[in-house]
């Protein structure tokens, strides 16, 4: 491709910890990707390698609040351990809901309601800095959960492989499915989507002002629930186009990736050319895709700025002053296997 063109800045959301398979998908579609964290976290090895290699950039939005966030997180963990013991109100309330509570626990519901009223704290600070801190704390809790969940999934996959090998060595036949396959693996990004998006949007719009006039901002996610939630909130209908990216054995010249270049070039046009109509194909079928697995790439275009589009998820009103510096169109790329 000839001529000078703007670079793409792909921003991954709403998860702040990226799995190995997700990193591979992102690498197949983009030259580089950015994400945010409240502060720099010790991340799984594949993500760490992507950061060291320069493909992934993590922006620590509240690095100066690391000590305070860590203290609050540890205090929450201690509280959870203390109130998760046998006989506490939370445990008895769950038993009451399940119908297995003792007779003297009939008043549990009123006890919980009373505690909730006391804990509601109508005087809770609504100052912007306090709202941002609470969002950062929630996001920190969520990413800790993600890391633990990814490790469990990794162990389960390893166990499934071992089970299949053992079955084959004992029977001489390949086992197509295991008990683990039947249950399926957990997907952390499916949990508390509105809360995750609200925390992510508040933190991003607070701490990452996109000032790169030489780059085009594109937003990327693997989470279908997150994508659906954002589109449901938007008052404007989005225009979408689907692209089936199928890996091919056809080789390409070393150091080049025509599919990725073509895809990114079309994204820039979709954002910056008012006469550009989003239409299929985004990439010609004859151009080989270098991904490790087949992907369905869906591009959604909404004619409003990213700060308004994402700020709505965090109920940000009024919006940050810098919203007018952002593009008038939001382009969100959803990748699914």
Short mmCIF file of C-alpha atoms in Angstrom, two decimals:
data_model
loop_
_atom_site.label_atom_id
_atom_site.label_comp_id
_atom_site.label_asym_id
_atom_site.label_seq_id
_atom_site.Cartn_x
_atom_site.Cartn_y
_atom_site.Cartn_z
CA UNK A 1 0.00 0.00 0.00
CA UNK A 2 1.31 3.40 -0.92
CA UNK A 3 0.77 6.81 0.57
CA UNK A 4 0.77 7.91 4.15
CA UNK A 5 -2.13 6.78 6.29
CA UNK A 6 -3.10 7.21 9.90
CA UNK A 7 -2.25 4.48 12.38
CA UNK A 8 -4.95 2.65 14.29
CA UNK A 9 -5.10 2.87 18.06
CA UNK A 10 -7.11 -0.19 19.12
CA UNK A 11 -8.42 0.01 22.69
CA UNK A 12 -9.51 -3.27 24.30
CA UNK A 13 -12.43 -3.25 26.76
CA UNK A 14 -14.04 -3.88 29.24
CA UNK A 15 -11.71 -6.57 30.62
CA UNK A 16 -8.31 -5.35 31.76
CA UNK A 17 -6.63 -8.78 31.83
CA UNK A 18 -6.29 -10.45 28.43
CA UNK A 19 -6.24 -14.21 27.86
CA UNK A 20 -3.71 -15.91 25.57
CA UNK A 21 -6.30 -16.89 22.92
CA UNK A 22 -7.69 -13.35 22.93
CA UNK A 23 -4.18 -11.93 22.48
CA UNK A 24 -3.70 -14.17 19.45
CA UNK A 25 -6.94 -12.88 17.90
CA UNK A 26 -5.96 -9.27 18.56
CA UNK A 27 -2.52 -9.84 17.05
CA UNK A 28 -4.10 -11.22 13.88
CA UNK A 29 -6.22 -8.08 13.41
CA UNK A 30 -4.22 -5.16 14.79
CA UNK A 31 -0.68 -3.83 14.86
CA UNK A 32 -0.91 -2.85 18.52
CA UNK A 33 -3.53 -2.73 21.28
CA UNK A 34 -4.00 -0.67 24.44
CA UNK A 35 -5.94 -1.42 27.60
CA UNK A 36 -6.24 0.14 31.03
CA UNK A 37 -5.78 -0.98 34.62
CA UNK A 38 -6.23 0.98 37.85
CA UNK A 39 -2.50 0.38 38.43
CA UNK A 40 0.04 -1.97 36.89
CA UNK A 41 -0.75 -5.50 37.97
CA UNK A 42 1.22 -8.72 37.88
CA UNK A 43 -0.44 -10.36 34.89
CA UNK A 44 -0.35 -13.88 33.38
CA UNK A 45 2.80 -14.73 31.39
CA UNK A 46 1.29 -14.48 27.86
CA UNK A 47 0.00 -10.97 28.61
CA UNK A 48 3.32 -10.00 30.19
CA UNK A 49 5.15 -11.22 27.07
CA UNK A 50 2.83 -9.15 24.83
CA UNK A 51 3.60 -6.07 26.92
CA UNK A 52 7.36 -6.67 26.81
CA UNK A 53 7.19 -7.31 23.07
CA UNK A 54 5.54 -3.94 22.49
CA UNK A 55 2.24 -5.24 21.09
CA UNK A 56 0.17 -4.54 24.21
CA UNK A 57 0.27 -1.28 26.18
CA UNK A 58 -1.31 -1.05 29.63
CA UNK A 59 -2.22 2.41 30.89
CA UNK A 60 -2.24 2.59 34.73
CA UNK A 61 -4.95 5.20 35.16
CA UNK A 62 -4.65 5.54 38.95
CA UNK A 63 -1.06 4.52 39.65
CA UNK A 64 -0.82 7.23 42.31
CA UNK A 65 -3.67 5.53 44.21
CA UNK A 66 -2.13 2.03 44.24
CA UNK A 67 -1.51 1.94 48.01
CA UNK A 68 -5.04 3.16 48.80
CA UNK A 69 -6.66 0.75 46.35
CA UNK A 70 -4.62 -2.19 47.66
CA UNK A 71 -5.54 -1.32 51.26
CA UNK A 72 -9.24 -1.11 50.37
CA UNK A 73 -9.09 -4.39 48.45
CA UNK A 74 -7.37 -6.19 51.34
CA UNK A 75 -9.91 -4.80 53.79
CA UNK A 76 -12.74 -6.10 51.60
CA UNK A 77 -11.12 -9.53 51.43
CA UNK A 78 -10.78 -9.63 55.22
CA UNK A 79 -14.42 -8.59 55.63
CA UNK A 80 -15.54 -11.28 53.16
CA UNK A 81 -13.58 -13.99 54.99
CA UNK A 82 -14.99 -12.92 58.35
CA UNK A 83 -18.59 -12.83 57.15
CA UNK A 84 -18.30 -15.99 55.09
CA UNK A 85 -17.94 -18.18 58.18
CA UNK A 86 -20.59 -20.64 59.29
CA UNK A 87 -23.44 -19.06 61.21
CA UNK A 88 -23.03 -15.50 59.95
CA UNK A 89 -26.03 -13.57 58.63
CA UNK A 90 -25.10 -14.00 54.96
CA UNK A 91 -24.81 -17.80 55.25
CA UNK A 92 -28.08 -18.06 57.19
CA UNK A 93 -29.85 -15.81 54.67
CA UNK A 94 -28.84 -18.11 51.79
CA UNK A 95 -30.07 -21.10 53.80
CA UNK A 96 -33.37 -19.28 54.44
CA UNK A 97 -33.78 -18.63 50.70
CA UNK A 98 -33.16 -22.33 50.00
CA UNK A 99 -35.75 -23.34 52.59
CA UNK A 100 -33.26 -25.11 54.83
CA UNK A 101 -33.08 -22.50 57.61
CA UNK A 102 -33.88 -23.35 61.22
CA UNK A 103 -37.17 -22.20 62.77
CA UNK A 104 -35.53 -19.38 64.72
CA UNK A 105 -34.21 -17.90 61.45
CA UNK A 106 -37.64 -16.75 60.22
CA UNK A 107 -36.72 -13.12 60.90
CA UNK A 108 -33.60 -13.25 58.72
CA UNK A 109 -35.20 -11.38 55.81
CA UNK A 110 -36.11 -8.42 58.02
CA UNK A 111 -32.60 -8.45 59.51
CA UNK A 112 -31.06 -8.26 56.03
CA UNK A 113 -33.44 -5.49 54.96
CA UNK A 114 -32.54 -3.49 58.07
CA UNK A 115 -28.82 -3.91 57.42
CA UNK A 116 -29.25 -2.88 53.79
CA UNK A 117 -31.03 0.32 54.85
CA UNK A 118 -28.24 1.12 57.29
CA UNK A 119 -25.58 0.28 54.71
CA UNK A 120 -27.23 2.28 51.97
CA UNK A 121 -25.52 5.40 53.29
CA UNK A 122 -27.44 8.15 51.45
CA UNK A 123 -24.57 10.49 52.36
CA UNK A 124 -22.06 8.52 50.27
CA UNK A 125 -19.81 11.01 48.47
CA UNK A 126 -20.74 11.77 44.88
CA UNK A 127 -17.60 13.79 44.23
CA UNK A 128 -16.04 12.85 40.86
CA UNK A 129 -12.79 11.71 42.48
CA UNK A 130 -14.67 9.41 44.90
CA UNK A 131 -16.81 7.96 42.11
CA UNK A 132 -13.67 7.25 40.10
CA UNK A 133 -11.99 5.62 43.10
CA UNK A 134 -14.95 3.29 43.66
CA UNK A 135 -14.94 2.41 39.96
CA UNK A 136 -11.22 1.66 40.14
CA UNK A 137 -11.71 -0.53 43.21
CA UNK A 138 -14.48 -2.50 41.49
CA UNK A 139 -12.37 -2.94 38.36
CA UNK A 140 -9.42 -4.08 40.48
CA UNK A 141 -11.63 -6.69 42.17
CA UNK A 142 -12.95 -7.82 38.78
CA UNK A 143 -9.48 -8.23 37.25
CA UNK A 144 -8.28 -10.20 40.29
CA UNK A 145 -11.26 -12.49 39.78
CA UNK A 146 -10.43 -12.77 36.07
CA UNK A 147 -6.83 -13.80 36.78
CA UNK A 148 -7.94 -16.48 39.24
CA UNK A 149 -10.61 -17.69 36.82
CA UNK A 150 -8.15 -17.87 33.90
CA UNK A 151 -5.77 -19.96 36.04
CA UNK A 152 -8.60 -22.36 36.92
CA UNK A 153 -9.60 -22.64 33.26
CA UNK A 154 -5.98 -23.33 32.33
CA UNK A 155 -5.84 -26.14 34.91
CA UNK A 156 -9.15 -27.57 33.68
CA UNK A 157 -7.94 -27.60 30.07
CA UNK A 158 -4.76 -29.36 31.15
CA UNK A 159 -6.83 -31.88 33.11
CA UNK A 160 -9.08 -32.48 30.09
CA UNK A 161 -6.03 -33.15 27.88
CA UNK A 162 -4.64 -35.57 30.47
CA UNK A 163 -8.01 -37.33 30.72
CA UNK A 164 -8.17 -37.80 26.95
CA UNK A 165 -4.62 -39.16 26.83
CA UNK A 166 -5.35 -41.58 29.68
CA UNK A 167 -8.54 -42.77 27.96
CA UNK A 168 -6.63 -43.34 24.73
CA UNK A 169 -3.80 -45.23 26.44
CA UNK A 170 -6.30 -47.50 28.23
CA UNK A 171 -8.67 -48.16 25.32
CA UNK A 172 -6.64 -47.37 22.23
CA UNK A 173 -9.45 -45.07 21.10
CA UNK A 174 -9.54 -41.30 20.95
CA UNK A 175 -12.06 -39.70 23.32
CA UNK A 176 -13.98 -36.90 21.67
CA UNK A 177 -15.41 -35.49 24.90
CA UNK A 178 -14.60 -35.41 28.60
CA UNK A 179 -16.66 -34.62 31.67
CA UNK A 180 -15.04 -31.19 31.69
CA UNK A 181 -16.13 -30.63 28.07
CA UNK A 182 -19.71 -31.43 29.08
CA UNK A 183 -19.75 -28.70 31.72
CA UNK A 184 -17.90 -26.17 29.60
CA UNK A 185 -15.49 -23.52 30.82
CA UNK A 186 -16.43 -20.37 32.64
CA UNK A 187 -16.32 -16.98 30.91
CA UNK A 188 -15.59 -14.21 33.42
CA UNK A 189 -16.55 -11.48 30.97
CA UNK A 190 -20.16 -12.67 31.12
CA UNK A 191 -20.53 -11.63 34.76
CA UNK A 192 -21.79 -8.21 35.95
CA UNK A 193 -21.50 -6.67 32.50
CA UNK A 194 -23.31 -3.37 33.28
CA UNK A 195 -21.11 -2.87 36.36
CA UNK A 196 -17.92 -3.75 34.50
CA UNK A 197 -18.75 -1.38 31.66
CA UNK A 198 -19.70 1.42 34.04
CA UNK A 199 -16.45 1.06 36.01
CA UNK A 200 -14.34 0.78 32.85
CA UNK A 201 -15.98 3.78 31.16
CA UNK A 202 -15.69 6.00 34.22
CA UNK A 203 -12.04 5.08 34.68
CA UNK A 204 -11.16 5.42 30.99
CA UNK A 205 -12.88 8.76 30.49
CA UNK A 206 -11.34 10.03 33.72
CA UNK A 207 -7.74 9.11 33.08
CA UNK A 208 -7.05 8.48 29.41
CA UNK A 209 -7.65 11.56 27.30
CA UNK A 210 -7.07 10.47 23.67
CA UNK A 211 -4.79 13.20 22.34
CA UNK A 212 -3.23 11.24 19.49
CA UNK A 213 -4.25 13.37 16.53
CA UNK A 214 -2.14 11.13 14.31
CA UNK A 215 -4.04 7.99 15.28
CA UNK A 216 -7.55 6.71 14.67
CA UNK A 217 -9.33 5.30 17.74
CA UNK A 218 -11.08 1.95 17.39
CA UNK A 219 -12.65 0.02 20.28
CA UNK A 220 -12.30 -3.76 20.46
CA UNK A 221 -14.02 -6.41 22.57
CA UNK A 222 -14.53 -10.17 22.72
CA UNK A 223 -17.55 -9.83 25.01
CA UNK A 224 -20.86 -10.28 23.26
CA UNK A 225 -22.87 -9.31 26.39
CA UNK A 226 -20.85 -6.07 26.67
CA UNK A 227 -21.45 -5.25 23.00
CA UNK A 228 -25.17 -5.98 23.26
CA UNK A 229 -25.51 -3.90 26.44
CA UNK A 230 -23.85 -0.86 24.84
CA UNK A 231 -26.00 -1.07 21.72
CA UNK A 232 -29.15 -1.39 23.84
CA UNK A 233 -28.25 1.81 25.70
CA UNK A 234 -27.54 3.78 22.53
CA UNK A 235 -30.52 5.87 21.30
CA UNK A 236 -29.13 5.77 17.77
CA UNK A 237 -29.20 2.62 15.69
CA UNK A 238 -25.84 1.24 14.66
CA UNK A 239 -24.75 0.06 11.26
CA UNK A 240 -22.94 -3.23 11.24
CA UNK A 241 -20.96 -5.37 8.87
CA UNK A 242 -19.75 -8.93 9.35
CA UNK A 243 -16.48 -10.34 8.12
CA UNK A 244 -15.61 -14.04 8.24
CA UNK A 245 -11.85 -14.35 8.71
CA UNK A 246 -10.77 -17.89 7.83
CA UNK A 247 -7.11 -18.90 8.31
CA UNK A 248 -5.49 -20.07 5.10
CA UNK A 249 -2.40 -22.11 4.37
CA UNK A 250 -1.50 -19.69 1.60
CA UNK A 251 1.76 -18.05 2.58
CA UNK A 252 2.67 -14.39 2.59
CA UNK A 253 5.93 -12.55 2.33
CA UNK A 254 7.86 -12.45 5.57
CA UNK A 255 7.28 -9.28 7.57
CA UNK A 256 4.07 -8.34 5.73
CA UNK A 257 0.41 -8.87 6.55
CA UNK A 258 -1.84 -7.63 3.71
CA UNK A 259 -5.04 -8.75 5.50
CA UNK A 260 -4.26 -6.76 8.64
CA UNK A 261 -3.18 -3.72 6.62
CA UNK A 262 -6.31 -3.81 4.48
CA UNK A 263 -8.58 -4.27 7.51
CA UNK A 264 -7.06 -1.35 9.41
CA UNK A 265 -7.09 0.89 6.34
CA UNK A 266 -10.82 0.29 5.88
CA UNK A 267 -11.46 1.05 9.56
CA UNK A 268 -9.72 4.42 9.17
CA UNK A 269 -11.87 5.21 6.14
CA UNK A 270 -15.03 4.16 7.98
CA UNK A 271 -14.24 6.69 10.70
CA UNK A 272 -12.84 9.61 8.75
CA UNK A 273 -14.50 9.64 5.34
CA UNK A 274 -18.05 11.07 5.64
CA UNK A 275 -18.93 9.52 2.28
CA UNK A 276 -17.65 6.07 3.22
CA UNK A 277 -20.38 3.47 3.48
CA UNK A 278 -19.70 0.49 5.71
CA UNK A 279 -20.24 -2.47 3.46
CA UNK A 280 -19.03 -5.99 2.92
CA UNK A 281 -16.35 -6.98 2.20
CA UNK A 282 -14.09 -5.06 4.58
CA UNK A 283 -11.24 -7.22 3.30
CA UNK A 284 -11.17 -8.94 -0.08
CA UNK A 285 -11.68 -12.70 0.18
CA UNK A 286 -8.53 -13.30 -1.89
CA UNK A 287 -6.28 -11.80 0.81
CA UNK A 288 -5.02 -14.56 3.18
CA UNK A 289 -5.86 -14.25 6.87
CA UNK A 290 -2.99 -15.12 9.21
CA UNK A 291 -4.95 -15.79 12.41
CA UNK A 292 -4.64 -18.97 14.44
CA UNK A 293 -8.38 -19.70 14.27
CA UNK A 294 -11.46 -18.65 12.33
CA UNK A 295 -13.04 -15.40 13.52
CA UNK A 296 -16.31 -13.62 12.96
CA UNK A 297 -15.39 -9.93 12.92
CA UNK A 298 -18.35 -7.59 13.42
CA UNK A 299 -17.84 -3.85 13.04
CA UNK A 300 -20.48 -1.57 14.57
CA UNK A 301 -20.58 2.13 13.66
CA UNK A 302 -22.55 4.62 15.79
CA UNK A 303 -22.76 8.29 14.85
CA UNK A 304 -21.86 9.80 18.20
CA UNK A 305 -18.58 10.42 20.00
CA UNK A 306 -16.97 7.62 22.06
CA UNK A 307 -17.27 9.71 25.24
CA UNK A 308 -21.05 9.91 24.80
CA UNK A 309 -21.35 6.28 23.68
CA UNK A 310 -19.33 4.86 26.60
CA UNK A 311 -20.19 7.63 29.07
CA UNK A 312 -23.82 6.55 28.91
CA UNK A 313 -22.83 3.17 30.38
CA UNK A 314 -21.35 4.95 33.41
CA UNK A 315 -24.26 7.40 33.62
CA UNK A 316 -21.79 10.24 33.22
CA UNK A 317 -23.65 13.52 33.16
CA UNK A 318 -22.27 16.02 32.52
CA UNK A 319 -19.66 14.42 30.33
CA UNK A 320 -15.95 15.25 30.61
CA UNK A 321 -14.86 18.49 28.95
CA UNK A 322 -12.60 16.74 26.47
CA UNK A 323 -15.46 14.85 24.80
CA UNK A 324 -15.48 17.34 21.93
CA UNK A 325 -11.88 16.34 21.08
CA UNK A 326 -13.02 12.86 20.14
CA UNK A 327 -14.33 11.64 16.81
CA UNK A 328 -17.99 12.15 15.91
CA UNK A 329 -18.36 8.47 15.07
CA UNK A 330 -17.64 5.47 17.27
CA UNK A 331 -16.36 2.27 15.69
CA UNK A 332 -16.51 -0.88 17.84
CA UNK A 333 -15.04 -4.17 16.63
CA UNK A 334 -16.41 -7.38 18.14
CA UNK A 335 -14.27 -10.50 17.67
CA UNK A 336 -15.81 -13.93 18.22
CA UNK A 337 -14.51 -17.40 17.46
#
